[in-house]
mmCIF file of C-alpha atoms in Angstrom:
data_model
loop_
_atom_site.group_PDB
_atom_site.id
_atom_site.type_symbol
_atom_site.label_atom_id
_atom_site.label_comp_id
_atom_site.label_asym_id
_atom_site.label_seq_id
_atom_site.Cartn_x
_atom_site.Cartn_y
_atom_site.Cartn_z
ATOM 1 C CA MET M 159 122.933 52.422 140.779
ATOM 2 C CA SER M 160 123.822 49.709 138.564
ATOM 3 C CA ILE M 161 125.276 50.374 134.999
ATOM 4 C CA SER M 162 122.267 48.969 133.297
ATOM 5 C CA ARG M 163 119.981 51.252 135.282
ATOM 6 C CA ARG M 164 121.981 54.369 134.346
ATOM 7 C CA ALA M 165 121.873 53.173 130.777
ATOM 8 C CA ALA M 166 118.164 52.750 131.024
ATOM 9 C CA LEU M 167 117.520 56.254 132.386
ATOM 10 C CA ALA M 168 119.953 57.876 129.980
ATOM 11 C CA ALA M 169 118.365 56.183 126.782
ATOM 12 C CA PRO M 170 115.342 58.588 126.575
ATOM 13 C CA ALA M 171 117.743 61.630 126.841
ATOM 14 C CA ILE M 172 119.850 60.479 124.103
ATOM 15 C CA LEU M 173 116.821 59.499 122.170
ATOM 16 C CA LEU M 174 115.337 63.002 122.311
ATOM 17 C CA ALA M 175 118.842 64.655 121.567
ATOM 18 C CA ALA M 176 119.083 62.559 118.555
ATOM 19 C CA ARG M 177 115.676 63.489 117.459
ATOM 20 C CA ALA M 178 116.159 67.113 118.033
ATOM 21 C CA GLY M 179 119.376 66.987 116.206
ATOM 22 C CA ALA M 180 117.616 65.304 113.280
ATOM 23 C CA GLN M 181 114.788 67.885 113.208
ATOM 24 C CA GLY M 182 117.164 70.598 113.365
ATOM 25 C CA ALA M 183 119.542 69.454 110.543
ATOM 26 C CA PHE M 184 118.850 71.224 107.271
ATOM 27 C CA PRO M 185 119.019 70.551 104.584
ATOM 28 C CA GLN M 186 118.317 66.629 104.650
ATOM 29 C CA ARG M 187 117.832 66.205 101.025
ATOM 30 C CA PRO M 188 118.103 67.997 97.734
ATOM 31 C CA VAL M 189 116.485 71.627 97.909
ATOM 32 C CA ARG M 190 114.417 72.441 94.740
ATOM 33 C CA MET M 191 114.428 76.180 93.482
ATOM 34 C CA VAL M 192 111.036 76.840 91.731
ATOM 35 C CA VAL M 193 111.306 79.551 88.958
ATOM 36 C CA PRO M 194 107.841 80.458 87.954
ATOM 37 C CA TYR M 195 109.015 81.814 84.581
ATOM 38 C CA THR M 196 110.346 80.454 81.245
ATOM 39 C CA PRO M 197 114.087 79.744 81.122
ATOM 40 C CA GLY M 198 116.673 82.572 80.193
ATOM 41 C CA GLY M 199 115.234 85.492 82.146
ATOM 42 C CA VAL M 200 116.852 87.206 85.076
ATOM 43 C CA SER M 201 114.960 85.190 87.646
ATOM 44 C CA ASP M 202 116.037 81.882 86.045
ATOM 45 C CA ILE M 203 119.697 83.119 85.714
ATOM 46 C CA THR M 204 119.780 84.136 89.313
ATOM 47 C CA ALA M 205 118.441 80.845 90.498
ATOM 48 C CA ARG M 206 120.997 78.856 88.479
ATOM 49 C CA LEU M 207 123.721 81.038 89.511
ATOM 50 C CA MET M 208 122.793 80.772 93.104
ATOM 51 C CA ALA M 209 122.351 76.926 92.973
ATOM 52 C CA GLU M 210 125.932 76.240 92.676
ATOM 53 C CA PRO M 211 127.364 77.856 95.850
ATOM 54 C CA LEU M 212 124.277 76.779 97.802
ATOM 55 C CA ALA M 213 124.910 73.189 96.709
ATOM 56 C CA ALA M 214 128.508 73.594 97.903
ATOM 57 C CA ALA M 215 127.438 74.898 101.148
ATOM 58 C CA TRP M 216 124.868 72.435 101.804
ATOM 59 C CA GLY M 217 126.348 69.306 100.402
ATOM 60 C CA GLN M 218 123.073 68.756 98.557
ATOM 61 C CA ALA M 219 121.747 69.184 95.096
ATOM 62 C CA VAL M 220 119.805 72.344 94.258
ATOM 63 C CA PRO M 221 117.776 71.480 91.125
ATOM 64 C CA VAL M 222 116.250 74.445 89.467
ATOM 65 C CA GLU M 223 112.643 73.597 88.206
ATOM 66 C CA ASN M 224 110.923 76.001 85.768
ATOM 67 C CA ARG M 225 107.070 75.969 86.200
ATOM 68 C CA ALA M 226 106.031 78.867 83.971
ATOM 69 C CA GLY M 227 102.353 79.805 83.339
ATOM 70 C CA ALA M 228 100.063 82.651 84.257
ATOM 71 C CA ASP M 229 102.665 85.329 84.708
ATOM 72 C CA GLY M 230 104.355 83.215 87.398
ATOM 73 C CA VAL M 231 101.130 82.335 89.079
ATOM 74 C CA ILE M 232 101.332 78.658 88.599
ATOM 75 C CA GLY M 233 104.784 78.110 89.994
ATOM 76 C CA THR M 234 104.436 80.343 92.838
ATOM 77 C CA ASP M 235 101.385 78.220 93.815
ATOM 78 C CA VAL M 236 103.736 75.147 93.763
ATOM 79 C CA VAL M 237 105.895 76.946 96.566
ATOM 80 C CA ALA M 238 102.747 78.035 98.453
ATOM 81 C CA LYS M 239 101.545 74.457 98.751
ATOM 82 C CA ALA M 240 104.935 72.842 99.400
ATOM 83 C CA ALA M 241 105.834 71.354 102.828
ATOM 84 C CA PRO M 242 107.224 74.199 105.114
ATOM 85 C CA ASP M 243 110.557 72.555 105.763
ATOM 86 C CA GLY M 244 112.843 74.552 103.593
ATOM 87 C CA HIS M 245 113.289 72.018 100.920
ATOM 88 C CA THR M 246 111.309 73.959 98.405
ATOM 89 C CA LEU M 247 112.171 77.423 97.550
ATOM 90 C CA GLY M 248 110.961 79.911 94.803
ATOM 91 C CA LEU M 249 112.826 82.543 92.891
ATOM 92 C CA VAL M 250 110.254 85.111 92.027
ATOM 93 C CA SER M 251 110.193 88.650 90.600
ATOM 94 C CA VAL M 252 108.241 91.962 91.226
ATOM 95 C CA ALA M 253 105.416 89.980 89.468
ATOM 96 C CA HIS M 254 104.748 88.399 92.925
ATOM 97 C CA PRO M 255 103.013 91.575 94.373
ATOM 98 C CA VAL M 256 101.811 92.929 90.775
ATOM 99 C CA ASN M 257 99.902 89.844 90.051
ATOM 100 C CA ALA M 258 97.564 90.477 92.961
ATOM 101 C CA ALA M 259 96.392 93.512 90.845
ATOM 102 C CA PHE M 260 95.870 91.622 87.855
ATOM 103 C CA TYR M 261 94.647 87.892 88.904
ATOM 104 C CA ARG M 262 92.346 86.170 91.235
ATOM 105 C CA LEU M 263 95.184 84.339 92.867
ATOM 106 C CA PRO M 264 94.892 80.614 94.485
ATOM 107 C CA PHE M 265 97.037 81.981 97.308
ATOM 108 C CA ASP M 266 97.436 84.951 99.581
ATOM 109 C CA THR M 267 100.512 87.027 98.422
ATOM 110 C CA MET M 268 101.520 87.784 102.011
ATOM 111 C CA ARG M 269 100.028 85.254 104.375
ATOM 112 C CA ASP M 270 101.157 82.142 102.422
ATOM 113 C CA PHE M 271 104.881 82.552 102.181
ATOM 114 C CA SER M 272 108.170 83.101 104.112
ATOM 115 C CA PHE M 273 110.365 85.910 102.764
ATOM 116 C CA VAL M 274 113.922 84.874 102.711
ATOM 117 C CA THR M 275 115.991 87.710 100.834
ATOM 118 C CA GLN M 276 115.756 89.955 98.081
ATOM 119 C CA THR M 277 118.292 89.014 95.420
ATOM 120 C CA THR M 278 118.353 91.795 92.649
ATOM 121 C CA ALA M 279 117.089 95.066 91.420
ATOM 122 C CA THR M 280 116.807 96.251 87.991
ATOM 123 C CA PRO M 281 115.718 99.727 87.196
ATOM 124 C CA LEU M 282 113.366 100.596 84.252
ATOM 125 C CA VAL M 283 114.344 103.458 81.810
ATOM 126 C CA LEU M 284 111.806 105.979 80.659
ATOM 127 C CA CYS M 285 112.759 106.129 76.832
ATOM 128 C CA ALA M 286 111.240 107.690 73.706
ATOM 129 C CA PRO M 287 112.227 108.102 70.039
ATOM 130 C CA ARG M 288 114.806 110.763 69.085
ATOM 131 C CA SER M 289 112.030 112.749 67.379
ATOM 132 C CA PHE M 290 110.020 113.219 70.662
ATOM 133 C CA ALA M 291 110.714 116.586 72.079
ATOM 134 C CA PRO M 292 110.881 116.308 75.856
ATOM 135 C CA ASN M 293 114.288 115.370 77.142
ATOM 136 C CA THR M 294 113.725 115.399 80.751
ATOM 137 C CA PRO M 295 110.705 114.106 82.993
ATOM 138 C CA ALA M 296 109.794 117.686 83.751
ATOM 139 C CA GLU M 297 109.679 118.340 80.047
ATOM 140 C CA LEU M 298 107.718 115.412 79.500
ATOM 141 C CA VAL M 299 105.045 116.527 81.967
ATOM 142 C CA ASP M 300 104.927 119.917 80.481
ATOM 143 C CA HIS M 301 104.443 118.528 77.011
ATOM 144 C CA ALA M 302 101.691 116.067 78.239
ATOM 145 C CA LYS M 303 99.870 118.819 79.841
ATOM 146 C CA ARG M 304 99.922 120.973 76.813
ATOM 147 C CA ASN M 305 99.370 118.130 74.211
ATOM 148 C CA PRO M 306 96.761 115.505 75.561
ATOM 149 C CA GLY M 307 97.145 112.104 74.103
ATOM 150 C CA VAL M 308 100.872 111.197 74.825
ATOM 151 C CA THR M 309 101.094 107.400 74.392
ATOM 152 C CA PHE M 310 102.973 104.855 76.210
ATOM 153 C CA ALA M 311 104.005 101.223 75.261
ATOM 154 C CA GLY M 312 103.146 98.658 77.848
ATOM 155 C CA THR M 313 103.804 94.897 78.101
ATOM 156 C CA GLY M 314 102.083 94.002 81.136
ATOM 157 C CA GLY M 315 103.072 94.015 84.979
ATOM 158 C CA VAL M 316 105.199 96.823 86.165
ATOM 159 C CA VAL M 317 106.182 97.879 82.543
ATOM 160 C CA ARG M 318 102.527 98.813 82.194
ATOM 161 C CA LEU M 319 102.115 100.203 85.693
ATOM 162 C CA ALA M 320 105.302 102.240 85.961
ATOM 163 C CA PRO M 321 103.909 104.995 83.580
ATOM 164 C CA VAL M 322 100.593 105.040 85.395
ATOM 165 C CA LEU M 323 102.276 105.717 88.622
ATOM 166 C CA PHE M 324 104.230 108.539 87.054
ATOM 167 C CA ALA M 325 101.096 109.857 85.577
ATOM 168 C CA GLN M 326 99.328 109.758 89.023
ATOM 169 C CA ARG M 327 102.233 111.468 90.513
ATOM 170 C CA THR M 328 102.500 114.312 88.245
ATOM 171 C CA ASP M 329 98.765 114.806 87.482
ATOM 172 C CA ILE M 330 99.040 114.008 83.738
ATOM 173 C CA ARG M 331 97.117 111.670 81.455
ATOM 174 C CA LEU M 332 98.956 109.021 79.361
ATOM 175 C CA GLU M 333 97.446 106.647 76.927
ATOM 176 C CA TYR M 334 98.137 102.972 77.118
ATOM 177 C CA VAL M 335 98.969 101.131 74.033
ATOM 178 C CA PRO M 336 99.447 97.222 74.760
ATOM 179 C CA TYR M 337 102.179 94.998 73.358
ATOM 180 C CA ARG M 338 102.929 91.580 73.987
ATOM 181 C CA GLY M 339 106.581 92.225 74.690
ATOM 182 C CA SER M 340 109.489 94.683 74.377
ATOM 183 C CA SER M 341 110.622 93.328 70.923
ATOM 184 C CA GLN M 342 106.972 94.042 69.537
ATOM 185 C CA ALA M 343 106.844 97.520 71.103
ATOM 186 C CA HIS M 344 110.393 98.579 70.106
ATOM 187 C CA PRO M 345 109.771 99.132 66.355
ATOM 188 C CA ASP M 346 106.857 101.245 66.991
ATOM 189 C CA LEU M 347 108.594 103.322 69.522
ATOM 190 C CA ILE M 348 111.676 103.841 67.423
ATOM 191 C CA ALA M 349 109.358 105.074 64.495
ATOM 192 C CA GLY M 350 107.457 107.313 66.794
ATOM 193 C CA ARG M 351 104.277 105.576 66.506
ATOM 194 C CA VAL M 352 104.103 105.481 70.235
ATOM 195 C CA ASN M 353 105.540 108.233 72.373
ATOM 196 C CA ILE M 354 107.411 106.663 75.348
ATOM 197 C CA MET M 355 108.008 103.518 77.237
ATOM 198 C CA PHE M 356 109.173 102.546 80.652
ATOM 199 C CA ASP M 357 111.310 99.287 79.718
ATOM 200 C CA THR M 358 113.901 97.406 81.596
ATOM 201 C CA VAL M 359 117.390 98.825 80.967
ATOM 202 C CA PRO M 360 118.680 95.393 79.668
ATOM 203 C CA ALA M 361 115.729 95.163 76.952
ATOM 204 C CA ALA M 362 116.213 98.960 75.814
ATOM 205 C CA LEU M 363 119.942 99.413 76.354
ATOM 206 C CA ALA M 364 121.130 98.435 72.754
ATOM 207 C CA HIS M 365 118.680 100.709 71.102
ATOM 208 C CA ILE M 366 119.629 103.576 73.386
ATOM 209 C CA GLN M 367 123.410 102.864 72.722
ATOM 210 C CA SER M 368 122.918 102.854 69.102
ATOM 211 C CA GLY M 369 120.797 106.207 69.133
ATOM 212 C CA ALA M 370 117.591 104.720 68.030
ATOM 213 C CA LEU M 371 116.039 105.568 71.227
ATOM 214 C CA LYS M 372 117.012 108.363 73.811
ATOM 215 C CA ALA M 373 116.950 107.775 77.654
ATOM 216 C CA ILE M 374 114.972 110.465 79.452
ATOM 217 C CA ALA M 375 115.368 108.989 83.032
ATOM 218 C CA THR M 376 115.788 105.750 84.930
ATOM 219 C CA THR M 377 113.524 104.633 87.765
ATOM 220 C CA GLY M 378 115.838 102.952 90.329
ATOM 221 C CA ALA M 379 116.747 104.155 93.794
ATOM 222 C CA ARG M 380 119.981 105.341 92.175
ATOM 223 C CA ARG M 381 121.376 105.734 88.697
ATOM 224 C CA SER M 382 121.988 102.795 86.662
ATOM 225 C CA ALA M 383 125.416 101.394 86.247
ATOM 226 C CA GLN M 384 124.854 100.926 82.538
ATOM 227 C CA LEU M 385 123.427 104.471 81.905
ATOM 228 C CA PRO M 386 125.520 106.469 84.627
ATOM 229 C CA ASP M 387 124.851 109.751 82.795
ATOM 230 C CA VAL M 388 121.128 109.598 82.785
ATOM 231 C CA PRO M 389 119.432 110.977 86.046
ATOM 232 C CA THR M 390 116.682 109.048 87.905
ATOM 233 C CA VAL M 391 113.080 110.120 87.921
ATOM 234 C CA ALA M 392 113.441 110.647 91.811
ATOM 235 C CA GLU M 393 116.491 112.884 91.501
ATOM 236 C CA SER M 394 115.164 115.101 88.681
ATOM 237 C CA LEU M 395 111.427 115.451 89.571
ATOM 238 C CA LEU M 396 109.668 112.961 91.939
ATOM 239 C CA PRO M 397 111.690 112.413 95.172
ATOM 240 C CA GLY M 398 111.046 108.896 96.401
ATOM 241 C CA PHE M 399 109.881 107.656 92.977
ATOM 242 C CA GLU M 400 111.075 104.055 92.370
ATOM 243 C CA ALA M 401 109.660 101.466 89.913
ATOM 244 C CA SER M 402 112.203 98.738 89.414
ATOM 245 C CA THR M 403 111.869 95.063 88.578
ATOM 246 C CA TRP M 404 113.463 92.705 91.280
ATOM 247 C CA GLY M 405 113.934 89.204 92.482
ATOM 248 C CA MET M 406 113.743 87.356 95.955
ATOM 249 C CA VAL M 407 113.749 83.939 97.380
ATOM 250 C CA ILE M 408 110.662 82.869 99.070
ATOM 251 C CA ALA M 409 109.455 79.562 100.825
ATOM 252 C CA PRO M 410 106.118 78.210 102.101
ATOM 253 C CA ALA M 411 104.604 80.075 105.089
ATOM 254 C CA GLY M 412 105.331 78.457 108.376
ATOM 255 C CA LEU M 413 109.068 77.846 107.963
ATOM 256 C CA PRO M 414 110.927 77.013 111.242
ATOM 257 C CA GLY M 415 112.884 79.933 112.380
ATOM 258 C CA PRO M 416 116.037 78.215 112.429
ATOM 259 C CA VAL M 417 115.686 77.072 108.884
ATOM 260 C CA LEU M 418 114.683 80.493 107.787
ATOM 261 C CA SER M 419 117.681 81.936 109.437
ATOM 262 C CA LYS M 420 119.900 79.331 107.781
ATOM 263 C CA LEU M 421 118.311 80.044 104.321
ATOM 264 C CA HIS M 422 118.514 83.784 104.592
ATOM 265 C CA ALA M 423 122.438 83.560 105.597
ATOM 266 C CA ASP M 424 123.151 80.959 103.022
ATOM 267 C CA CYS M 425 121.250 82.690 100.182
ATOM 268 C CA VAL M 426 122.807 86.153 101.010
ATOM 269 C CA ALA M 427 126.271 84.651 100.729
ATOM 270 C CA ALA M 428 125.366 83.031 97.449
ATOM 271 C CA MET M 429 124.256 86.267 96.078
ATOM 272 C CA ARG M 430 127.504 87.759 97.305
ATOM 273 C CA ASN M 431 129.715 85.209 95.420
ATOM 274 C CA PRO M 432 132.090 87.090 92.987
ATOM 275 C CA THR M 433 131.041 85.175 90.072
ATOM 276 C CA VAL M 434 127.196 85.685 90.810
ATOM 277 C CA VAL M 435 127.772 89.517 91.261
ATOM 278 C CA GLU M 436 129.802 89.733 87.913
ATOM 279 C CA ARG M 437 127.204 87.822 85.990
ATOM 280 C CA HIS M 438 124.495 90.066 87.276
ATOM 281 C CA ARG M 439 126.440 93.236 86.405
ATOM 282 C CA THR M 440 126.555 92.133 82.687
ATOM 283 C CA LEU M 441 122.697 91.790 82.913
ATOM 284 C CA GLY M 442 122.204 95.301 84.426
ATOM 285 C CA ALA M 443 120.908 94.024 87.577
ATOM 286 C CA ASP M 444 122.195 95.246 91.046
ATOM 287 C CA ILE M 445 122.906 92.600 93.990
ATOM 288 C CA VAL M 446 120.286 93.615 96.839
ATOM 289 C CA THR M 447 119.890 91.602 99.745
ATOM 290 C CA SER M 448 117.621 92.058 102.808
ATOM 291 C CA ASP M 449 116.427 90.402 106.018
ATOM 292 C CA PRO M 450 113.205 88.552 106.181
ATOM 293 C CA ASP M 451 111.297 91.153 108.220
ATOM 294 C CA SER M 452 112.394 94.197 105.989
ATOM 295 C CA LEU M 453 111.729 92.140 102.960
ATOM 296 C CA ARG M 454 108.179 91.408 104.232
ATOM 297 C CA SER M 455 107.669 94.917 104.730
ATOM 298 C CA PHE M 456 108.884 95.850 101.450
ATOM 299 C CA VAL M 457 106.770 93.385 99.543
ATOM 300 C CA GLN M 458 103.761 94.872 101.474
ATOM 301 C CA ALA M 459 104.706 98.228 100.356
ATOM 302 C CA GLU M 460 105.029 97.044 96.581
ATOM 303 C CA LEU M 461 101.680 95.343 96.826
ATOM 304 C CA THR M 462 100.069 98.541 97.914
ATOM 305 C CA LYS M 463 101.835 100.743 95.468
ATOM 306 C CA TRP M 464 101.066 98.611 92.347
ATOM 307 C CA GLY M 465 97.474 97.836 93.601
ATOM 308 C CA GLU M 466 96.833 101.426 93.676
ATOM 309 C CA ALA M 467 98.205 102.136 90.306
ATOM 310 C CA ALA M 468 96.362 99.195 88.658
ATOM 311 C CA ARG M 469 93.121 100.559 90.147
ATOM 312 C CA ALA M 470 93.872 103.940 88.613
ATOM 313 C CA ALA M 471 94.432 102.117 85.210
ATOM 314 C CA GLY M 472 91.048 100.522 85.423
ATOM 315 C CA VAL M 473 92.570 97.061 85.605
ATOM 316 C CA GLU M 474 89.980 94.363 86.252
ATOM 317 C CA LEU M 475 90.806 91.104 87.819
ATOM 318 C CA GLN M 476 90.973 88.065 85.875
ATOM 319 C CA ASN M 477 91.229 84.312 86.607
ATOM 320 C CA ALA M 478 94.972 83.047 86.292
ATOM 321 C CA ARG M 479 95.610 80.661 83.503
#
């Protein structure tokens, strides 16, 4: 066979191999990380901390894009509608499953996303003014049964629904007092005008350390590193109870398997970077990573849990805006 004939036969195979290599290469351009919240929160900080080791690993820029609005719905929708090639990621929080209990969403919480890895978990702390009699979850339950009308401060999302879940599981009634944010709720809580609050540890920690508030329990799977002497609700009263805020990396549905695998491995490595770990420790957030299948199961369980709590609270769906 002539050399020219061999070259002609080999050319299609070489072309196919080149195309396969190009299709398999990732990333091929900058990878944007959409954060559907305002700058400065844990999700935003996590995304920016991850961006540096990811950019170093990929040889591509990883710009962080804040697309806030409607409790994260607007930015999350950007991720849902992006091309499923791995070049658009989202760094979302527990609001992802919780929002389905509050809003009519422009996307399906489970079907329209690939789940890459969890990133963090931050427990809540059940706190109260120093003048409030109960000092343990059991004492709180007993007090609420003997004294109807115990109030809780809520700011939306899991901070509103955690006390509802607690009340469901202990067969008590708690009265919801709405606030726009923790900074608005804390003065009334400290003064005793509202009885309890399930707030994030970072938000309440300074008031607990100063003695203005007392910590009755935390809500994570294990004790908070910042409040190591405070027992969890699970260990002191309700085994299995957990109500934490958390973060995760998502991507559009339909991501190719090799791309998802690479994203998972590289995002986990970024979260285990010592600088990333230490910065989150100062924020009171634990590093928690997971594989895509177990993360999908976790998100489905959170969707079910918070949906049931919202229905018990009488939450009515509204349009996201």
